[in-house]
Amino acid sequence: MVNQRSGAPALSDIPDATVARLPLYQRALIRLRDDKAVTVSSEELAQLTAVNGAKVRKDLSYLGSYGVRGVGYDVEYLLYQISRELGLTQDWRVLIVGAGNLGRALASYAGFATRGFEVVAVLDSDPKLIGQRLPGSETAVASATDLEALVQELRPDMAVIATPVEVAQQICDRLVDCGIAGILNFAPTVLQAPDHVEVREVDLGLELQILAFHEQQRQHEASNPETAEIDLRTSIETVRSAR
Amino acid sequence: MVNQRSGAPALSDIPDATVARLPLYQRALIRLRDDKAVTVSSEELAQLTAVNGAKVRKDLSYLGSYGVRGVGYDVEYLLYQISRELGLTQDWRVLIVGAGNLGRALASYAGFATRGFEVVAVLDSDPKLIGQRLPGSETAVASATDLEALVQELRPDMAVIATPVEVAQQICDRLVDCGIAGILNFAPTVLQAPDHVEVREVDLGLELQILAFHEQQRQHEASNPETAEIDLRTSIETVRSAR
DNA sequence: TAGATTGTTAATCGATTAACAATC
DNA sequence: TAGATTGTTAATCGATTAACAATC
């Protein structure tokens, strides 16, 4: 859709659903490499990522033809191609706003560092937290009042919001005004931002709510007998007792 | 698709995409109620949740006809219906495995408690952590060796895995063997589990990777001139220099 | 060559959305 | 009644998937 002008190299017509799976493949390939695997078939990769085999092949075909028929994909080469596509051959600078339990956990989260994300600052507005050193980090918690100056100075590529919900939108606005165009939001609210800014919402409670929904379904199914006859009887009884 | 037998009350043919948005509507409705709003239109709700208005109406119609034409939806009533559908009129018991930074942050995460999730235990295998009291929690960190006994005793409805990636699959297997059917996994690996078990994967690093992908696109677009002529020139030069 | 596995086609499925009749 | 807004239809879009020709 985007970028259909000219004969220039097609700047990513990769579907969103595929982009969201590339990190999954990357993770699996890293493990395969660590296990000294040289090649991998689409079916193996599918098994490791719980994705359909045809879908794996389709996804990878968007990046180009990096497989060999009858053989599979070269682990090292495919890993490089995916990492390049995801922009992980460069390091990304991340600013975290909010040094509560979650903010601090994210600041020292190994999964960021190992994937090329450097936490350049952690901000908070609580005087008790400002100045505190974070375990496993060089920098101390900075004051949220300095947000603009710090963005200016440290040039983060993206920001993480881990503040209370009450201030999240205001922090978002300030980040956008500073020119930040990628925001990962953990506050349980949908942030309003201009179109050119990408906001990804992660709501940890929401994930549990979805689990609860399906758990409830299971409970209903267990108490609701499986056969049509009994279901029918139950619904007649329900109608009767409702009168 | 599921549950098309008999005249029994249709046990949720609600599309997955709709289920995933119900908590969003619920959150917005709670805020509207706190702001003393009595009714809300689909367009208002759409604005608050960054969802298309027609989609809001379609989603809500799966729950039944709870709106009034020309007026909108009763905030209190719709909130109740959504909460009921999501199973949030009952409390859910949650077991957390892993008392590292993330596990501890989750254990005291307000977004769990306020939405009816009670953390009944936090487990770890590190002797230094076992027995430690968690801030804002009644219980101390228990030993992961007691997992089976604790599930038996505390009867959690779902479990959260916040362990290192190396032990995540093994913990998952043990949870499944104990009869846990809903698992929220924060370890960066795709867990293998039987079909009747629902596993939701949350990979915090993955979210940043998707942001990085789009950030990279933006950078390419910025350096790649916008006009067809120049794009064409560039690609000719690329071809030349490649020789 | 025979066997294996990719890359792509085409059918299908599920989700999104504009439009509007129904109706408060 | 006039104005507003729901609930639903139907068109469209994007994603998934089986199947298989291409080819190593």
Coordinates of C-alpha atoms (C1' of nucleotides) in Angstrom, one line a residue:
Chain A
M1 CA 0.0 0.0 0.0
V2 CA 2.6 2.4 1.1
N3 CA 5.5 3.3 -1.2
Q4 CA 4.3 2.1 -4.6
R5 CA 6.0 5.0 -6.4
S6 CA 8.9 4.4 -8.8
G7 CA 11.3 1.5 -9.2
A8 CA 12.9 2.1 -5.9
P9 CA 13.5 -0.8 -3.6
A10 CA 10.1 -1.5 -2.1
L11 CA 10.2 0.0 1.4
S12 CA 8.4 -2.7 3.3
D13 CA 5.1 -3.9 2.1
I14 CA 5.4 -6.5 4.8
P15 CA 2.0 -7.1 6.4
D16 CA 1.7 -6.1 10.1
A17 CA 0.9 -9.7 11.0
T18 CA 4.2 -10.8 9.5
V19 CA 6.2 -8.1 11.2
A20 CA 4.7 -9.2 14.5
R21 CA 6.0 -12.7 13.9
L22 CA 9.5 -11.9 12.7
P23 CA 10.8 -11.5 16.3
L24 CA 9.4 -14.9 17.0
Y25 CA 11.4 -16.5 14.2
Q26 CA 14.4 -14.5 15.2
R27 CA 14.2 -15.9 18.8
A28 CA 13.9 -19.4 17.5
L29 CA 16.9 -19.0 15.1
I30 CA 19.1 -17.7 17.9
R31 CA 18.3 -20.8 19.9
L32 CA 18.9 -23.0 16.8
R33 CA 22.3 -21.3 16.2
D34 CA 23.2 -21.8 19.9
D35 CA 22.4 -25.5 19.4
K36 CA 24.8 -25.5 16.4
A37 CA 22.0 -26.1 13.8
V38 CA 23.2 -25.1 10.3
T39 CA 19.9 -25.3 8.4
V40 CA 16.3 -25.4 9.4
S41 CA 13.1 -26.3 7.5
S42 CA 10.0 -24.2 7.5
E43 CA 8.2 -27.0 9.3
E44 CA 10.8 -27.1 12.1
L45 CA 10.6 -23.4 12.5
A46 CA 6.8 -23.7 12.5
Q47 CA 7.0 -26.2 15.3
L48 CA 9.2 -24.0 17.4
T49 CA 7.1 -20.9 17.0
A50 CA 3.6 -22.5 17.0
V51 CA 2.9 -21.1 13.6
N52 CA 1.5 -22.9 10.5
G53 CA 4.3 -24.1 8.1
A54 CA 2.8 -22.4 5.1
K55 CA 2.6 -19.2 7.0
V56 CA 6.2 -19.4 7.9
R57 CA 7.2 -19.8 4.3
K58 CA 4.9 -17.0 3.3
D59 CA 6.3 -14.7 6.0
L60 CA 9.9 -15.4 5.0
S61 CA 9.1 -14.9 1.3
Y62 CA 8.3 -11.2 2.0
L63 CA 11.9 -10.8 3.0
G64 CA 13.1 -12.4 -0.2
S65 CA 14.0 -15.9 -1.3
Y66 CA 16.5 -17.0 1.3
G67 CA 15.6 -20.7 1.4
V68 CA 16.9 -23.6 -0.7
R69 CA 14.4 -26.0 -2.1
G70 CA 14.9 -29.5 -0.8
V71 CA 17.3 -28.2 1.9
G72 CA 15.7 -25.5 4.0
Y73 CA 17.0 -22.2 5.3
D74 CA 20.6 -21.4 6.4
V75 CA 20.2 -20.5 10.1
E76 CA 22.9 -17.9 10.2
Y77 CA 22.0 -16.2 7.0
L78 CA 18.2 -16.1 7.7
L79 CA 18.9 -14.8 11.2
Y80 CA 20.9 -12.0 9.7
Q81 CA 18.3 -11.1 7.2
I82 CA 15.5 -11.1 9.8
S83 CA 17.6 -9.0 12.2
R84 CA 18.4 -6.6 9.5
E85 CA 14.8 -6.3 8.5
L86 CA 13.8 -5.7 12.1
G87 CA 16.5 -3.0 12.4
L88 CA 18.4 -5.0 15.1
T89 CA 21.8 -4.6 13.5
Q90 CA 21.8 -1.2 15.1
D91 CA 21.4 -0.3 18.7
W92 CA 18.3 1.5 19.9
R93 CA 18.2 4.0 22.7
V94 CA 15.2 3.7 25.1
L95 CA 13.9 6.2 27.7
I96 CA 11.7 4.8 30.5
V97 CA 9.3 7.1 32.2
G98 CA 8.2 5.8 35.6
A99 CA 10.4 4.1 38.2
G100 CA 7.8 2.2 40.1
N101 CA 7.9 -1.6 40.4
L102 CA 7.2 -2.1 36.7
G103 CA 9.5 0.7 35.4
R104 CA 12.4 -0.6 37.5
A105 CA 11.8 -4.2 36.4
L106 CA 11.8 -3.1 32.8
A107 CA 15.0 -1.0 33.3
S108 CA 16.9 -4.2 34.3
Y109 CA 15.0 -6.5 32.0
A110 CA 17.6 -8.7 30.3
G111 CA 15.3 -9.2 27.2
F112 CA 15.9 -5.5 26.3
A113 CA 19.7 -5.5 26.5
T114 CA 20.2 -8.8 24.7
R115 CA 18.2 -7.6 21.8
G116 CA 20.0 -4.3 21.3
F117 CA 18.0 -1.9 23.4
E118 CA 19.9 0.4 25.7
V119 CA 18.0 2.1 28.5
V120 CA 19.5 5.6 28.5
A121 CA 17.5 7.0 31.3
V122 CA 14.7 6.3 33.8
L123 CA 12.6 9.2 34.9
D124 CA 10.2 9.7 37.8
S125 CA 8.5 12.5 39.6
D126 CA 8.8 11.0 43.1
P127 CA 11.6 12.8 45.1
K128 CA 12.2 9.6 47.0
L129 CA 13.1 7.8 43.8
I130 CA 15.1 10.5 42.0
G131 CA 18.8 10.0 42.4
Q132 CA 18.4 6.3 43.3
R133 CA 20.8 4.0 41.5
L134 CA 19.1 1.1 39.7
P135 CA 20.5 -2.4 40.0
G136 CA 22.5 -3.3 36.9
S137 CA 22.3 0.1 35.4
E138 CA 24.9 3.0 35.2
T139 CA 22.5 5.8 35.6
A140 CA 20.4 7.0 38.5
V141 CA 16.7 7.9 38.3
A142 CA 16.3 11.3 36.8
S143 CA 13.6 13.9 37.5
A144 CA 10.6 13.8 35.2
T145 CA 10.7 17.6 35.1
D146 CA 13.8 17.3 33.0
L147 CA 12.1 15.2 30.4
E148 CA 12.6 17.6 27.5
A149 CA 16.2 18.4 28.4
L150 CA 17.0 14.7 28.6
V151 CA 15.4 13.8 25.3
Q152 CA 17.4 16.7 23.8
E153 CA 20.6 15.4 25.3
L154 CA 20.3 11.6 25.2
R155 CA 18.4 11.4 21.8
P156 CA 16.4 8.3 22.6
D157 CA 14.8 6.5 19.6
M158 CA 11.7 5.4 21.6
A159 CA 10.1 5.7 25.0
V160 CA 8.4 3.4 27.5
I161 CA 5.6 4.8 29.7
A162 CA 5.3 2.9 33.0
T163 CA 3.6 5.7 35.0
P164 CA 0.4 5.8 36.9
V165 CA -2.6 6.1 34.5
E166 CA -3.4 9.6 35.6
V167 CA -0.2 11.2 34.1
A168 CA 0.3 8.8 31.2
Q169 CA -1.4 11.0 28.6
Q170 CA 0.4 14.1 29.7
I171 CA 3.8 12.3 29.5
C172 CA 2.8 11.0 26.1
D173 CA 2.1 14.6 24.9
R174 CA 5.4 15.8 26.2
L175 CA 7.3 12.9 24.5
V176 CA 5.5 13.6 21.2
D177 CA 6.4 17.3 21.4
C178 CA 10.0 16.3 21.8
G179 CA 9.8 14.4 18.6
I180 CA 9.6 10.8 20.0
A181 CA 7.7 8.7 17.4
G182 CA 7.6 5.3 19.1
I183 CA 6.0 4.7 22.4
L184 CA 5.4 1.6 24.4
N185 CA 2.6 2.2 26.9
F186 CA 2.1 0.1 30.0
A187 CA -0.4 2.4 31.7
P188 CA -3.9 1.0 31.4
T189 CA -5.3 3.7 29.1
V190 CA -5.5 4.2 25.4
L191 CA -3.2 7.1 24.6
Q192 CA -4.2 9.7 22.1
A193 CA -1.3 10.6 19.7
P194 CA -0.9 12.0 16.2
D195 CA -0.9 9.6 13.3
H196 CA 2.8 9.8 12.7
V197 CA 3.5 8.5 16.2
E198 CA 3.3 4.7 16.8
V199 CA 1.9 3.8 20.2
R200 CA 1.9 0.2 21.3
E201 CA -0.4 -0.6 24.2
V202 CA 0.5 -3.4 26.6
D203 CA -2.0 -4.0 29.4
L204 CA -0.9 -6.8 31.7
G205 CA -4.3 -6.9 33.4
L206 CA -6.0 -7.2 30.0
E207 CA -4.2 -10.4 29.2
L208 CA -5.4 -12.0 32.4
Q209 CA -8.9 -10.8 31.6
I210 CA -8.8 -12.7 28.3
L211 CA -7.6 -15.8 30.1
A212 CA -10.5 -15.3 32.6
F213 CA -13.0 -15.1 29.8
H214 CA -11.9 -18.4 28.4
E215 CA -11.7 -20.0 31.9
Q216 CA -15.3 -19.0 32.4
Q217 CA -16.3 -20.5 29.1
R218 CA -14.7 -23.7 30.2
Q219 CA -16.6 -23.6 33.5
H220 CA -19.9 -23.0 31.7
E221 CA -19.2 -25.9 29.4
A222 CA -18.4 -28.2 32.3
S223 CA -21.6 -27.4 34.1
N224 CA -23.7 -27.2 30.9
P225 CA -24.1 -30.8 29.8
E226 CA -22.9 -31.6 26.3
T227 CA -26.0 -33.2 24.8
A228 CA -28.7 -31.3 22.9
E229 CA -31.5 -33.0 24.8
I230 CA -30.3 -31.8 28.2
D231 CA -29.4 -28.4 26.9
L232 CA -33.0 -28.0 25.6
R233 CA -34.5 -29.2 28.9
T234 CA -32.4 -26.7 30.8
S235 CA -33.5 -23.8 28.6
I236 CA -37.1 -24.8 29.1
E237 CA -36.6 -24.9 32.8
T238 CA -35.0 -21.5 32.6
V239 CA -37.9 -20.0 30.8
R240 CA -40.3 -21.6 33.3
S241 CA -38.5 -20.3 36.4
A242 CA -38.3 -16.8 34.8
R243 CA -42.0 -16.5 34.8
Chain B
M1 CA -18.5 -22.1 15.3
V2 CA -18.3 -23.8 18.6
N3 CA -21.6 -24.7 20.3
Q4 CA -24.1 -24.8 17.6
R5 CA -26.1 -27.6 19.1
S6 CA -29.6 -27.2 20.4
G7 CA -31.6 -24.2 21.5
A8 CA -29.5 -23.6 24.5
P9 CA -28.1 -20.1 25.2
A10 CA -25.3 -19.7 22.7
L11 CA -22.1 -20.2 24.7
S12 CA -20.0 -17.5 23.3
D13 CA -19.7 -17.3 19.6
I14 CA -17.9 -14.0 20.3
P15 CA -15.0 -13.5 17.9
D16 CA -11.5 -13.5 19.4
A17 CA -10.9 -10.0 18.1
T18 CA -14.0 -8.8 20.0
V19 CA -13.1 -10.6 23.2
A20 CA -9.7 -8.8 23.1
R21 CA -11.4 -5.5 22.9
L22 CA -14.0 -6.0 25.7
P23 CA -11.5 -5.2 28.4
L24 CA -10.8 -1.9 26.6
Y25 CA -14.4 -0.9 26.6
Q26 CA -14.7 -2.0 30.2
R27 CA -11.8 0.3 31.2
A28 CA -13.3 3.2 29.4
L29 CA -16.7 2.6 31.0
I30 CA -15.2 2.5 34.5
R31 CA -13.7 5.9 33.8
L32 CA -17.0 7.3 32.4
R33 CA -18.8 6.0 35.5
D34 CA -16.2 7.7 37.7
D35 CA -16.8 10.9 35.7
K36 CA -20.6 10.5 36.5
A37 CA -21.6 9.9 32.9
V38 CA -25.0 8.1 32.6
T39 CA -25.0 7.2 28.9
V40 CA -22.4 6.9 26.2
S41 CA -22.7 6.7 22.5
S42 CA -20.8 4.2 20.3
E43 CA -18.9 7.1 18.8
E44 CA -17.8 8.4 22.2
L45 CA -16.7 4.9 23.2
A46 CA -14.9 4.6 19.9
Q47 CA -13.0 7.8 20.5
L48 CA -11.9 6.7 24.0
T49 CA -10.6 3.3 22.9
A50 CA -9.2 4.3 19.4
V51 CA -11.6 1.8 17.8
N52 CA -13.9 2.4 14.8
G53 CA -17.5 3.3 15.8
A54 CA -19.1 0.7 13.6
K55 CA -16.8 -1.9 15.2
V56 CA -17.8 -0.8 18.7
R57 CA -21.5 -1.3 17.8
K58 CA -20.7 -4.7 16.2
D59 CA -18.7 -5.8 19.2
L60 CA -21.4 -4.8 21.6
S61 CA -24.1 -6.4 19.6
Y62 CA -22.5 -9.8 20.2
L63 CA -23.4 -9.4 23.9
G64 CA -27.0 -8.6 23.1
S65 CA -28.9 -5.4 22.4
Y66 CA -28.0 -3.2 25.3
G67 CA -28.2 0.1 23.6
V68 CA -31.1 2.5 23.0
R69 CA -31.5 4.0 19.5
G70 CA -31.2 7.8 19.5
V71 CA -29.8 7.7 23.1
G72 CA -26.8 5.4 23.4
Y73 CA -25.8 2.9 26.0
D74 CA -26.4 3.1 29.8
V75 CA -22.9 3.2 31.2
E76 CA -23.7 1.3 34.4
Y77 CA -25.7 -1.4 32.6
L78 CA -23.2 -1.9 29.8
L79 CA -20.4 -2.0 32.3
Y80 CA -22.1 -4.8 34.2
Q81 CA -22.9 -6.8 31.0
I82 CA -19.3 -6.6 29.8
S83 CA -17.9 -7.5 33.2
R84 CA -20.2 -10.4 33.4
E85 CA -19.3 -11.6 29.9
L86 CA -15.6 -11.3 30.9
G87 CA -16.2 -13.3 34.1
L88 CA -15.1 -10.4 36.2
T89 CA -18.1 -10.6 38.6
Q90 CA -16.2 -13.3 40.2
D91 CA -12.6 -13.3 41.7
W92 CA -9.9 -15.2 40.0
R93 CA -7.0 -16.8 41.9
V94 CA -3.5 -16.3 40.3
L95 CA -0.3 -18.1 40.9
I96 CA 3.0 -16.4 39.9
V97 CA 6.0 -18.5 39.2
G98 CA 9.3 -16.5 39.3
A99 CA 10.1 -13.8 41.9
G100 CA 12.7 -11.9 40.0
N101 CA 12.2 -8.2 39.1
L102 CA 9.3 -8.9 36.8
G103 CA 7.6 -11.5 39.0
R104 CA 7.8 -9.2 42.0
A105 CA 6.5 -6.2 39.9
L106 CA 3.6 -8.3 38.8
A107 CA 2.8 -9.6 42.3
S108 CA 2.2 -6.0 43.4
Y109 CA 0.7 -4.8 40.2
A110 CA -2.4 -2.7 41.0
G111 CA -4.0 -3.5 37.7
F112 CA -4.4 -7.1 38.8
A113 CA -6.0 -6.5 42.1
T114 CA -8.4 -3.8 40.9
R115 CA -9.7 -6.1 38.2
G116 CA -10.5 -9.0 40.5
F117 CA -7.3 -11.0 40.3
E118 CA -5.9 -12.2 43.6
V119 CA -2.3 -13.4 43.7
V120 CA -2.4 -16.4 45.9
A121 CA 1.2 -17.3 45.8
V122 CA 4.6 -16.4 44.3
L123 CA 7.1 -19.1 43.8
D124 CA 10.8 -19.2 43.1
S125 CA 13.7 -21.6 43.3
D126 CA 16.3 -19.2 44.6
P127 CA 16.9 -19.9 48.4
K128 CA 17.7 -16.2 48.8
L129 CA 14.2 -15.2 47.7
I130 CA 12.2 -18.0 49.3
G131 CA 10.6 -16.8 52.5
Q132 CA 10.9 -13.1 51.6
R133 CA 7.8 -11.0 52.2
L134 CA 6.6 -9.1 49.1
P135 CA 5.6 -5.5 49.5
G136 CA 1.8 -5.1 49.6
S137 CA 1.3 -8.9 49.8
E138 CA 0.3 -11.2 52.6
T139 CA 2.3 -14.2 51.6
A140 CA 6.0 -14.8 51.4
V141 CA 7.8 -16.3 48.4
A142 CA 7.3 -20.0 48.4
S143 CA 9.6 -22.7 47.1
A144 CA 9.1 -23.8 43.5
T145 CA 9.6 -27.4 44.6
D146 CA 6.2 -27.1 46.3
L147 CA 4.4 -26.1 43.1
E148 CA 2.2 -29.2 42.9
A149 CA 1.3 -29.1 46.6
L150 CA 0.5 -25.4 46.4
V151 CA -1.7 -25.7 43.4
Q152 CA -3.5 -28.5 45.2
E153 CA -4.0 -26.4 48.3
L154 CA -4.6 -22.9 46.9
R155 CA -6.5 -23.9 43.7
P156 CA -5.4 -21.1 41.5
D157 CA -7.5 -20.5 38.3
M158 CA -4.5 -19.4 36.2
A159 CA -0.8 -19.1 36.4
V160 CA 1.8 -16.5 35.4
I161 CA 5.2 -17.6 34.3
A162 CA 7.9 -15.0 35.0
T163 CA 10.9 -17.3 35.2
P164 CA 14.1 -17.4 33.2
V165 CA 13.6 -18.9 29.7
E166 CA 15.5 -22.0 30.5
V167 CA 13.0 -23.4 33.0
A168 CA 9.8 -21.9 31.5
Q169 CA 8.8 -25.0 29.5
Q170 CA 9.4 -27.3 32.5
I171 CA 7.3 -25.1 34.8
C172 CA 4.6 -25.0 32.1
D173 CA 4.5 -28.8 31.9
R174 CA 4.2 -29.1 35.7
L175 CA 1.4 -26.5 35.8
V176 CA -0.5 -28.4 33.0
D177 CA 0.0 -31.7 34.9
C178 CA -1.7 -30.0 38.0
G179 CA -4.7 -29.1 35.8
I180 CA -4.0 -25.4 35.2
A181 CA -5.6 -24.5 31.9
G182 CA -4.7 -20.8 31.6
I183 CA -1.2 -19.6 31.5
L184 CA 0.3 -16.1 30.9
N185 CA 3.9 -16.5 29.8
F186 CA 6.5 -13.7 30.1
A187 CA 9.5 -15.9 29.3
P188 CA 10.7 -15.2 25.8
T189 CA 9.9 -18.6 24.4
V190 CA 6.8 -20.2 22.8
L191 CA 5.5 -22.7 25.2
Q192 CA 4.3 -26.1 24.0
A193 CA 1.1 -27.1 25.7
P194 CA -1.9 -29.4 25.0
D195 CA -4.8 -27.9 23.0
H196 CA -7.1 -27.6 26.0
V197 CA -4.6 -25.3 27.7
E198 CA -4.7 -21.6 26.8
V199 CA -1.3 -20.0 26.8
R200 CA -0.9 -16.3 26.2
E201 CA 2.6 -15.1 25.3
V202 CA 3.7 -11.6 26.3
D203 CA 7.2 -10.7 25.2
L204 CA 8.1 -7.2 26.3
G205 CA 11.2 -7.2 24.1
L206 CA 9.2 -8.2 21.1
E207 CA 7.0 -5.1 21.5
L208 CA 10.1 -2.9 21.4
Q209 CA 11.3 -4.8 18.3
I210 CA 8.1 -4.0 16.4
L211 CA 8.6 -0.3 17.4
A212 CA 12.2 -0.5 16.1
F213 CA 11.0 -1.9 12.8
H214 CA 8.7 1.0 12.2
E215 CA 11.3 3.5 13.5
Q216 CA 13.7 2.1 10.9
Q217 CA 11.1 2.4 8.2
R218 CA 10.8 6.1 9.1
Q219 CA 14.5 6.6 9.0
H220 CA 14.7 5.0 5.5
E221 CA 11.8 7.1 4.3
A222 CA 13.5 10.2 5.6
S223 CA 16.8 9.5 3.9
N224 CA 15.1 8.1 0.7
P225 CA 13.7 11.2 -1.1
E226 CA 10.0 11.3 -1.6
T227 CA 9.8 11.9 -5.4
A228 CA 9.7 9.2 -8.0
E229 CA 12.4 10.8 -10.1
I230 CA 15.0 10.8 -7.4
D231 CA 14.0 7.3 -6.2
L232 CA 14.6 6.1 -9.8
R233 CA 17.9 7.9 -10.0
T234 CA 19.0 6.3 -6.7
S235 CA 18.2 2.9 -7.9
I236 CA 20.1 3.3 -11.1
E237 CA 23.1 4.5 -9.1
T238 CA 22.7 1.4 -6.9
V239 CA 22.7 -0.8 -9.9
R240 CA 25.8 0.9 -11.3
S241 CA 27.8 0.8 -8.2
A242 CA 26.9 -2.8 -7.7
R243 CA 28.8 -3.7 -10.9
Chain C
dT1 C1' 17.5 -39.8 -10.3
dA2 C1' 14.4 -39.8 -6.0
dG3 C1' 13.3 -37.4 -2.1
dA4 C1' 12.7 -33.2 0.2
dT5 C1' 11.3 -28.7 0.7
dT6 C1' 10.7 -24.1 -1.0
dG7 C1' 7.9 -20.3 -3.0
dT8 C1' 3.5 -19.1 -4.8
dT9 C1' -1.2 -19.7 -6.1
dA10 C1' -5.8 -19.6 -5.1
dA11 C1' -9.5 -20.7 -2.0
dT12 C1' -11.2 -19.7 2.3
dC13 C1' -11.9 -17.6 6.5
dG14 C1' -12.4 -13.9 9.8
dA15 C1' -12.3 -9.0 10.7
dT16 C1' -13.2 -4.4 9.4
dT17 C1' -16.0 -0.8 7.8
dA18 C1' -19.5 2.2 5.3
dA19 C1' -24.0 2.7 4.8
dC20 C1' -28.6 2.8 6.2
dA21 C1' -33.1 1.1 7.8
dA22 C1' -35.1 0.7 12.3
dT23 C1' -36.5 3.1 16.1
dC24 C1' -36.0 5.7 20.4
Chain D
dT1 C1' -42.4 15.1 14.8
dA2 C1' -37.3 15.9 14.0
dG3 C1' -32.9 14.5 15.3
dA4 C1' -30.0 11.1 17.0
dT5 C1' -28.0 6.8 17.3
dT6 C1' -28.4 1.8 17.4
dG7 C1' -28.2 -2.8 15.2
dT8 C1' -27.4 -5.1 11.0
dT9 C1' -26.3 -5.8 6.2
dA10 C1' -23.2 -6.4 2.7
dA11 C1' -19.0 -5.1 0.6
dT12 C1' -14.2 -5.1 1.2
dC13 C1' -10.0 -6.0 3.0
dG14 C1' -6.3 -8.6 5.0
dA15 C1' -4.7 -13.0 6.9
dT16 C1' -4.6 -17.9 6.9
dT17 C1' -4.0 -22.2 4.8
dA18 C1' -3.9 -26.3 1.7
dA19 C1' -2.0 -27.7 -2.3
dC20 C1' 1.4 -28.2 -5.6
dA21 C1' 4.7 -26.9 -9.3
dA22 C1' 9.4 -25.6 -9.2
dT23 C1' 13.7 -27.0 -8.1
dC24 C1' 17.6 -28.1 -5.1

